[in-house]
Structure formats: structure tokens, C-alpha cells
Coordinates of C-alpha atoms in Angstrom, one line a residue:
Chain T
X1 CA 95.5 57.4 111.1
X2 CA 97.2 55.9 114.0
X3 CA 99.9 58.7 114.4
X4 CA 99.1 61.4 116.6
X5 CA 99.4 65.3 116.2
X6 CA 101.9 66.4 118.5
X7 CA 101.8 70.2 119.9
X8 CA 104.6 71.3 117.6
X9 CA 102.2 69.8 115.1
X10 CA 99.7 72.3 115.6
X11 CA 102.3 75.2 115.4
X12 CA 103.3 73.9 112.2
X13 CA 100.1 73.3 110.5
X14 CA 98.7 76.9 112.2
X15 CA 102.2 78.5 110.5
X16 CA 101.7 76.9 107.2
X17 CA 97.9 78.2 107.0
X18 CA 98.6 81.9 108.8
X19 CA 101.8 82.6 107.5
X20 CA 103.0 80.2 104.3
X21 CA 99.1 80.7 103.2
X22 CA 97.1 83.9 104.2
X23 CA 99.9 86.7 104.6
X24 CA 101.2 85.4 101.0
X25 CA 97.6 86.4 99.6
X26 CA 97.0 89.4 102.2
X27 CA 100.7 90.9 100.8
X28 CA 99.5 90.1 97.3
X29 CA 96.0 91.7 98.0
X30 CA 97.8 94.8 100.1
X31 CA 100.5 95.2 97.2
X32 CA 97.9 95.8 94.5
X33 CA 95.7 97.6 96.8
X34 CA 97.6 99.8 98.6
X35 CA 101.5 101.6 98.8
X36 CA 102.4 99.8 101.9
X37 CA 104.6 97.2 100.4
X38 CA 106.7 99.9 98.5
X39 CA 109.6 101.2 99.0
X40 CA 109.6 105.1 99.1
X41 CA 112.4 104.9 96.3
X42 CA 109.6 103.3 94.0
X43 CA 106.9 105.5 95.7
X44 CA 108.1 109.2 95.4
X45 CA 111.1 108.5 92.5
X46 CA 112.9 111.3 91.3
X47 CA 111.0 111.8 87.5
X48 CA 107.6 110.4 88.4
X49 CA 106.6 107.6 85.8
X50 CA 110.2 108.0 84.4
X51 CA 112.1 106.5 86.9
X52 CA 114.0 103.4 85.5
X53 CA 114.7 101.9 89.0
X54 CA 110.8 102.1 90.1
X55 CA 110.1 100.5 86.5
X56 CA 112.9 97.7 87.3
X57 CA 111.5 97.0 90.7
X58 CA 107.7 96.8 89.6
X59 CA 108.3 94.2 86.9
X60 CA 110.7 92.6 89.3
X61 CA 108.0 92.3 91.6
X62 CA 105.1 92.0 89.1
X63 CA 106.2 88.6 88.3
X64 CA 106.1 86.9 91.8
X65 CA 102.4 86.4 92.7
X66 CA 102.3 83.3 90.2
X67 CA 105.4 81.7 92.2
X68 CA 103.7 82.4 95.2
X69 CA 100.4 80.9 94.2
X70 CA 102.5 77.9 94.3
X71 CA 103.8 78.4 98.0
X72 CA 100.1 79.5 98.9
X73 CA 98.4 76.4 97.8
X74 CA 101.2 73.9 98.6
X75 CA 101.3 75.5 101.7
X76 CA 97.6 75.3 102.5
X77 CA 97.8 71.5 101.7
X78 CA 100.4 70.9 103.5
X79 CA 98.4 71.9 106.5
X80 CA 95.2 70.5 105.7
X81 CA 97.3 67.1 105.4
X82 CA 99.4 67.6 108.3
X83 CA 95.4 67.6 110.4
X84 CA 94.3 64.5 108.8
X85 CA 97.7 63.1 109.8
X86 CA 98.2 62.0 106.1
X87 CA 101.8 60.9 104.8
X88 CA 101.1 63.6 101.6
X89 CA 101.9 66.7 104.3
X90 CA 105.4 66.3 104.3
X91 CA 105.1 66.1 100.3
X92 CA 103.6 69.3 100.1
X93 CA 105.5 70.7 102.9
X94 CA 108.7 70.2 101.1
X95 CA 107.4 71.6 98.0
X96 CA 105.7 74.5 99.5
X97 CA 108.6 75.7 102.1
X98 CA 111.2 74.9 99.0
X99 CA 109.6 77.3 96.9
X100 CA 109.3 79.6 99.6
X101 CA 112.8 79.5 100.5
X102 CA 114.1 79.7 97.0
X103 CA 111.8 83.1 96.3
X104 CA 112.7 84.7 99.6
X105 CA 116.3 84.4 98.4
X106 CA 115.3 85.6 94.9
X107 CA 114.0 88.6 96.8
X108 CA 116.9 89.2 98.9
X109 CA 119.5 89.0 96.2
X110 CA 117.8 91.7 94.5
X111 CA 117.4 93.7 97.2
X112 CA 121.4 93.3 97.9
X113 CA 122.3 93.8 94.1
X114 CA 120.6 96.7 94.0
X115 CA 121.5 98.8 97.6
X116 CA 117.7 98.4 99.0
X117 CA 118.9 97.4 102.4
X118 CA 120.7 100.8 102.2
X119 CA 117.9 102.5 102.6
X120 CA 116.6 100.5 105.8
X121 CA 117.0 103.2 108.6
X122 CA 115.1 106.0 106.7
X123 CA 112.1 103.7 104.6
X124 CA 109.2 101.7 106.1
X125 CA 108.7 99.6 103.0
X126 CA 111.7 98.3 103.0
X127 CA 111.9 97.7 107.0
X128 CA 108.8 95.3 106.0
X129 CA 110.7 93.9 103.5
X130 CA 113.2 92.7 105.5
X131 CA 110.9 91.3 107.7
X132 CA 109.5 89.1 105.4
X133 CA 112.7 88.1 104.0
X134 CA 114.7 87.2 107.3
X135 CA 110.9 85.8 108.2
X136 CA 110.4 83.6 104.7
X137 CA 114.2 82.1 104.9
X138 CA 113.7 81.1 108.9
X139 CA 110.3 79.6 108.4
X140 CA 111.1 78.2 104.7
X141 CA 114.1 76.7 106.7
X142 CA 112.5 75.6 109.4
X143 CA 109.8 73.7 108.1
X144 CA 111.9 72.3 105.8
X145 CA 114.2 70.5 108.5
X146 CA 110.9 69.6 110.3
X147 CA 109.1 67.7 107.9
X148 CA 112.5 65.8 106.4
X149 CA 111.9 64.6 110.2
X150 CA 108.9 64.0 110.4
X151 CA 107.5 60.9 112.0
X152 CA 104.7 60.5 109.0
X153 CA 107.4 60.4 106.6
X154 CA 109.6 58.2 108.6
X155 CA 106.3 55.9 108.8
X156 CA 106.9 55.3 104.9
X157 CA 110.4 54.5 104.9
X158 CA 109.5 51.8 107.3
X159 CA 106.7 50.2 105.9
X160 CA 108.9 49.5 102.8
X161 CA 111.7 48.4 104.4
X162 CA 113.0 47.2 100.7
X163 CA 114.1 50.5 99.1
X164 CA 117.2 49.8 101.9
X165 CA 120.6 48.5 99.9
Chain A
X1 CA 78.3 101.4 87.7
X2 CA 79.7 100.3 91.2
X3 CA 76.8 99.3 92.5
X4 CA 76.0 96.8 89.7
X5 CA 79.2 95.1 89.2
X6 CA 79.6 95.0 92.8
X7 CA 75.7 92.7 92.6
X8 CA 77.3 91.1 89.1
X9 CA 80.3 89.4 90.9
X10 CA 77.1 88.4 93.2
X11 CA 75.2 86.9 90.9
X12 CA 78.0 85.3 88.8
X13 CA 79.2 83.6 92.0
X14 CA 75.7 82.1 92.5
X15 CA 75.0 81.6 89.0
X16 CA 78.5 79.4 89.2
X17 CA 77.8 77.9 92.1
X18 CA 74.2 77.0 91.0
X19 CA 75.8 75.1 87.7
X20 CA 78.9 73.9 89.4
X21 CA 76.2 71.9 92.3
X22 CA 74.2 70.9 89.5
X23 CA 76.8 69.6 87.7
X24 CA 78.5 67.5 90.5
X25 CA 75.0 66.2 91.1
X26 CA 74.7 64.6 87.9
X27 CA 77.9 63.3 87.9
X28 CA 77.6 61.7 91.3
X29 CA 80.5 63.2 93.1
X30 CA 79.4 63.5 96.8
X31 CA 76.5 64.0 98.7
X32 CA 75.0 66.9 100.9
X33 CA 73.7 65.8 104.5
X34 CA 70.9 67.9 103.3
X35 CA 69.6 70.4 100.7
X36 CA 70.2 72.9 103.1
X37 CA 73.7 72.5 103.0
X38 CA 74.2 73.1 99.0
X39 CA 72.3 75.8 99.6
X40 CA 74.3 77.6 102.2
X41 CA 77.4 76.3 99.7
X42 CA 76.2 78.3 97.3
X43 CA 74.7 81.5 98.8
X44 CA 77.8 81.8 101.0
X45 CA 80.9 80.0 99.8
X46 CA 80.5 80.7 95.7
X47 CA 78.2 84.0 96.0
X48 CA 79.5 85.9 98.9
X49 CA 83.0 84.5 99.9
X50 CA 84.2 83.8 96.1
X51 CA 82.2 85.8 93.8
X52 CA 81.9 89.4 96.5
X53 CA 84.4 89.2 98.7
X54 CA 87.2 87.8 96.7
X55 CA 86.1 88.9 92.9
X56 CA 84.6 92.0 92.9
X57 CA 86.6 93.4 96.3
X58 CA 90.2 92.2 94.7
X59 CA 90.0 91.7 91.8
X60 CA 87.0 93.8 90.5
X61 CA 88.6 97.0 89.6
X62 CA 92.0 95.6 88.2
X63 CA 92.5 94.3 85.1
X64 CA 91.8 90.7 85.2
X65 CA 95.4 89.4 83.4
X66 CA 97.3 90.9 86.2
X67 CA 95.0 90.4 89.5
X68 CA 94.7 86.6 87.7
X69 CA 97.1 84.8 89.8
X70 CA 96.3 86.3 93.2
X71 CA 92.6 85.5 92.6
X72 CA 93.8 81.9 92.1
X73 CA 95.4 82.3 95.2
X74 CA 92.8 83.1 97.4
X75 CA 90.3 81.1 96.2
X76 CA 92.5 78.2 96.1
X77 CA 93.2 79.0 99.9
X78 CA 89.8 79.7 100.5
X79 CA 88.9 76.4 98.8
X80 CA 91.2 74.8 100.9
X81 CA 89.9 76.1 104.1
X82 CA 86.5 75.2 103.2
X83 CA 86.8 71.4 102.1
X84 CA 89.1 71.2 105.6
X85 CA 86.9 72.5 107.6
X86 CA 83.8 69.7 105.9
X87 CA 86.1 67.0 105.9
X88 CA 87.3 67.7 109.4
X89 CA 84.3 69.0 111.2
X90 CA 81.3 70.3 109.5
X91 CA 80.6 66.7 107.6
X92 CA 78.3 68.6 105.4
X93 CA 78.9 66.7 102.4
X94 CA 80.6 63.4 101.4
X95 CA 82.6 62.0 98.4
X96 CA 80.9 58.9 96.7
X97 CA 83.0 56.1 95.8
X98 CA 83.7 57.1 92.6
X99 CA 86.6 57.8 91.6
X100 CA 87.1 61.6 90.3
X101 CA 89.7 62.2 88.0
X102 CA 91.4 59.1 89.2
X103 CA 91.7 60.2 92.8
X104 CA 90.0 57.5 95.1
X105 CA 90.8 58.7 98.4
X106 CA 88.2 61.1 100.2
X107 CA 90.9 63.0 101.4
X108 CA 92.8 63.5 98.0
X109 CA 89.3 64.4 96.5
X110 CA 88.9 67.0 98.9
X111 CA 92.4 68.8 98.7
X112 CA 92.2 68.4 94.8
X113 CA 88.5 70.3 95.0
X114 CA 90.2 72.6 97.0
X115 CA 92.4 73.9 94.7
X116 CA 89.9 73.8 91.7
X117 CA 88.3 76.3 93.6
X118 CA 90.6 78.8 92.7
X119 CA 88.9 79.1 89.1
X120 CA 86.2 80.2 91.0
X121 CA 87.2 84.0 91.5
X122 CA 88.7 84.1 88.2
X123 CA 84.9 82.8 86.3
X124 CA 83.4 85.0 88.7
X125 CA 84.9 88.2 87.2
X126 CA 84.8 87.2 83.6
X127 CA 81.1 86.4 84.1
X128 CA 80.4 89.3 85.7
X129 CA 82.7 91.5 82.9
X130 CA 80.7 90.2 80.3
X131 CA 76.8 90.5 82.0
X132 CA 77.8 94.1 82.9
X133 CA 80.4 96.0 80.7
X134 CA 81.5 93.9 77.4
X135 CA 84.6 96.6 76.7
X136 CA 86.0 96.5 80.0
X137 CA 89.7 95.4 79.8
X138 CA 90.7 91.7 80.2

């Protein structure tokens, strides 16, 4: 406990919980709820309930909210450690900003494969989605670099100063 | 039919909560700073957060294979939130020296709690499913 939180600390841990935590389960909530995370190529497809693009992109999507569950909890951890100043935040950080990293660019290679960011000027779904992408790789990215820095992981490396060759 | 399973996810998330308190009572896991306390836990947390809010108004019309892991989600994050805000402020409750599960450390115990509490949701609406409509899709 004798480390304390620095300002950038608070940023962190507040973006872990707000963004790496709740707007992961509000998207999930919203995308099974609502249209608003569709694209209007999935939306209004050209043979309604035919359309072997929309089919493609719903079981494409369909299969992320598990993976995210991951991002979601590790994130949450990783913030409720980083408060209590505990070693095991840059553990879950890594985890949790590594899985979010790797899905965002998941997302964003399908999105290239398939021509979505083509339709950017004229569809609001997919201005959101790339939103979210360029915002998951930044943060994922981000965070990343931050905790391989951080001071409570450096504290480990030197109190066992023997792993050194 | 709303109406009822809308008071079903209710009563499921206090009827869990009920056995869940119960449970960690006999087993000695913590201890509340008063019976107050478990009772708020489970009126608000496991009844109107886990079992209303997040199983009937998510995942109570959708069936529950799909809606599954963000349930999971949420409750985890919710579970999360809950044991942070104890361990940090509230001091409502307290681990016991026991180990649980092999963890030792309070802090441990609470983020591992935490994410247990993501089954919550997801007992919630099976509970409820089965005390309400027993064909209802799974």
C-alpha cells in the first residue's frame, strides 16, 4: 500500500470502468435492444430476411459479446485493483486492454474485407462504428503501454531482484 | 403476462439473494456490520439491481442462450462495482479469515465475488422462467 495513485491514475482507472467496462455492456445491451448499432446495409437490405450480407454480419457480430465479457470483467478488475493500489491491476490491465485490442482489430478487418468503411459518409451505424474502432485500438493501445510502465509492476521486478541474469 | 414476470425476476433476485446470504452465513465467509446491511444487500443489490433491472429489463424478453453472455456481463460489472465500493468505502461487510476457494487476501476475495456475481442475472431469469411460464424458450 505504500504507492500512491497519481492523477493519471484516476484517468486510467475511471477509463477502464466507463469505457473498457460499461459502454462494452451498454453497446451489448443497445445492440440487442435497439437498431442503433447497425449499419443501414444490415438494417434495410435489399431482400429483407434474405440478404446474405445482413446474415454474414449478424453471426459475425453475434459471436462477440462472450469475448467481450472477457474485456468487461478484466477491465472492471483492473480498475478496482488499480484503487486499492494492488500489483494484480497491471495483470488484469494487460489481459483486459490485450483482448480489447486484438477484437477491435477483428472488427476492423471485417469491416475493411468487406467495403463497410465505404459506406461511412452516407450511414450512421457505421460512423459509430468507426468510432469505437479507432477508440478501442487508441485506448486498448494506450493502456497497454501504460501499465507495461507502471510503477506497481516495476515494484515487483524490484523486490525480486533475482529473476535478473 | 408482463406484469408478472416483470415481479418474477423480482422475486427470484430476492429469493437468490435470500439463499445466497444464508448460505455464506453458514459457511462463515464475511460478516455484515449489521443485519441491516444484508438486508439492503438483498432487497437492492440481488432483487432490484440483478434480478429487475438487469434480468427482467435485458434479458427478460430474449431468449436466455443468446442474452447469456451479456447478462454475465453486467452482473459481473455490477458485481464488481458493488464489492469496490464495500471494500473501499461503504465497509458494510468483511471477509473472515478463511480462506475461500483458496484465495486468502480480502482484496482477492472481493474481486473473485465480484465476478461470481455475474451468475446472478443469469439464475435470476431461469428462476423466474420456470415459476412463471415452464415453455418459454431457453
Amino acid at each position: 500500500m505504500g504507492y500512491r495513485l497519481s492523477r493519471t491514475d484516476k484517468v486510467h482507472a475511471a477509463l477502464l470502468a466507463v469505457c473498457g467496462a460499461v459502454l462494452v455492456c451498454a453497446y451489448w445491451v443497445a445492440f440487442y435492444h435497439s437498431n442503433l448499432t447497425l449499419p443501414e446495409s444490415v438494417l434495410h437490405p435489399d431482400k429483407p430476411g434474405h440478404d446474405p450480407f445482413a446474415l454474414v454480419y449478424m453471426g459475425f457480430e453475434s459471436a462477440f459479446p462472450l469475448a467481450d465479457l472477457l474485456v468487461a470483467v478484466a477491465a472492471s478488475l483492473a480498475a478496482f485493483y488499480l484503487i486499492g493500489r494492488d500489483a494484480k491491476a497491471v495483470l488484469f490491465g494487460l489481459i483486459g486492454s490485450g483482448a480489447l485490442g486484438f477484437l477491435a482489430l477483428i472488427d476492423i478487418s471485417f469491416n475493411l474485407h468487406h467495403g463497410l468503411y465505404a459506406l461511412l459518409l452516407r450511414d450512421t451505424g457505421m460512423q459509430l462504428e468507426l468510432v469505437i474502432n479507432v477508440a478501442c485500438v487508441a485506448g486498448a493501445f494506450w493502456s497497454i503501454w501504460r501499465f507495461w510502465g507502471h510503477p506497481l509492476r516495476r515494484a515487483d521486478d524490484r523486490a525480486h531482484p533475482e529473476r535478473a541474469l | 403476462m408482463t406484469t408478472l414476470l416483470a415481479y418474477s425476476h423480482l422475486f427470484a433476485g430476492l429469493g437468490l439473494g435470500a439463499f445466497t446470504e444464508a448460505g455464506a452465513r453458514v459457511m462463515r465467509i464475511g460478516r455484515y456490520r449489521s443485519f441491516a446491511f444484508a438486508f439492503l444487500n438483498i432487497v437492492i443489490t440481488f432483487g432490484v439491481v440483478q434480478g429487475l433491472l438487469v434480468g427482467w429489463v435485458i434479458g427478460g424478453r430474449l431468449s436466455l442462450v443468446s442474452i447469456a453472455p451479456v447478462l454475465f456481463m453486467v452482473g459481473a460489472v455490477v458485481g464488481i462495482l458493488v464489492e469496490g465500493l464495500n471494500g473501499y468505502w461503504w465497509r458494510a461487510w468483511s471477509w473472515s479469515d478463511k480462506p475461500l476457494f483458496g484465495i486468502e487476501r480480502p482484496i482477492d476475495k472481493a474481486a473473485f465475488i465480484g465476478v461470481v456475481w455475474g451468475f446472478a442475472p443469469i439464475l435470476t431469469v431461469m428462476l423466474a422462467r420456470m415459476a412463471v411460464v415452464r415453455g418459454l424458450e431457453f
